[in-house]
Amino acid sequence: MKNIIHSKQRLLIIIGILVLFVIVASSDYLMFLSIFSSINAIAVLGIVLISGLTGQLHLGQAALVGIGAYVSAILMLKAGLSFWLTIPISVISSAVVGCVLGIPTLKLSGGSYLALVTQTFGEIIYILILNAVDLTGGPFGIAGIKVPEIGSFKFDSLQSYFFLCVIILFVLYCVAKQIIQSRYGRIFISIKESEAAAQSVGINTMKYKILAFTLAAAFGGFAGVLYGPFIGYLSPEQFRWQPSLLLISMGIVGGLSSLEGGIMGSFILTFLPELLRATDQYRLILYGILLIFTLAFLPSGIVSLFGKSVKEIKAMLKERYMIIFDKTIVKASQSK
């Protein structure tokens, strides 16, 4: 009986995705946002591995996306390499930088210290890109990035590039899923639950935290490779700390401990500001209110609503409300 229910749920999800694609394909603007969402989702998959599974707050993912984007663009425009050949080089470049950054950074006790260091790293990368004028174009950026092609076929339409991004997203999702279900994934989760307990059974937690950081950087580099040809132009401002904050917000809103939640959050927070654009100057206020309410009442993200009945959702939200209400009362009494 359960298998029948799960089959029906999968069928409904597939039908929903097909209907959504038909709606999106009818508008170039929605197709543009869908491509951008897919690229963001790839970067967020990396954040799920390091922040969601391993519990290390990472606010420098946009810088690693930038490294992948710039390496790919430079190799295509100045070395004459094809898009496909730049992928392994760019991903490895981001992964190596992530590994080097992780060695000293992950010795910190996590939390705000780690967040501050990774955010500072993003600003360092920004300054390096800004000042390497001969290589990166400096403040003028890099323009004329060519779209990928296979033989005579070019991914120069939004529809074709969307299919390319979705296929790559699906492949990388499967890779991330295999990592989570492997021995490495279980070790990552054990470090998040209790690093001291993991060390007590002989796990080299530093080694595995660096591995998680390296994998997250590799996913960021892959997102960067796709970002360059899509936008067609790169500038240092595109990869500062603000985009990193947005990427981690996507993971938190969707569900930071879930790959599916990370993808969902990427699409929601990419589309949401545009859907609220009609509200004019109130757009950012409404956006902020929605984020606060999501974080307050759905700490495990929107993905935590899936598989629950309406009655269960109401009970869960009521429980969260009582927890928040009780904490507010306690803090108010302590302040007095």
XYZ file of C-alpha atoms in Angstrom, residues 21 24-25 27-36 154-165 230:
26
model
C 8.008 23.521 -17.578
C 8.039 28.463 -17.972
C 8.733 27.663 -21.649
C 7.976 33.050 -21.436
C 11.611 33.942 -22.106
C 11.685 35.876 -18.841
C 10.564 32.861 -16.794
C 13.005 30.680 -18.727
C 15.819 33.111 -17.833
C 14.903 32.882 -14.144
C 14.718 29.083 -14.359
C 18.249 28.880 -15.779
C 19.522 31.225 -13.068
C 25.045 25.774 -30.171
C 23.293 26.206 -26.830
C 22.471 29.773 -27.765
C 18.735 29.723 -27.005
C 17.276 29.954 -23.524
C 15.439 26.645 -23.999
C 18.550 24.703 -25.014
C 20.672 26.237 -22.241
C 17.930 25.455 -19.723
C 17.999 21.782 -20.731
C 21.788 21.756 -20.404
C 21.663 23.289 -16.903
C 24.693 32.278 -19.549
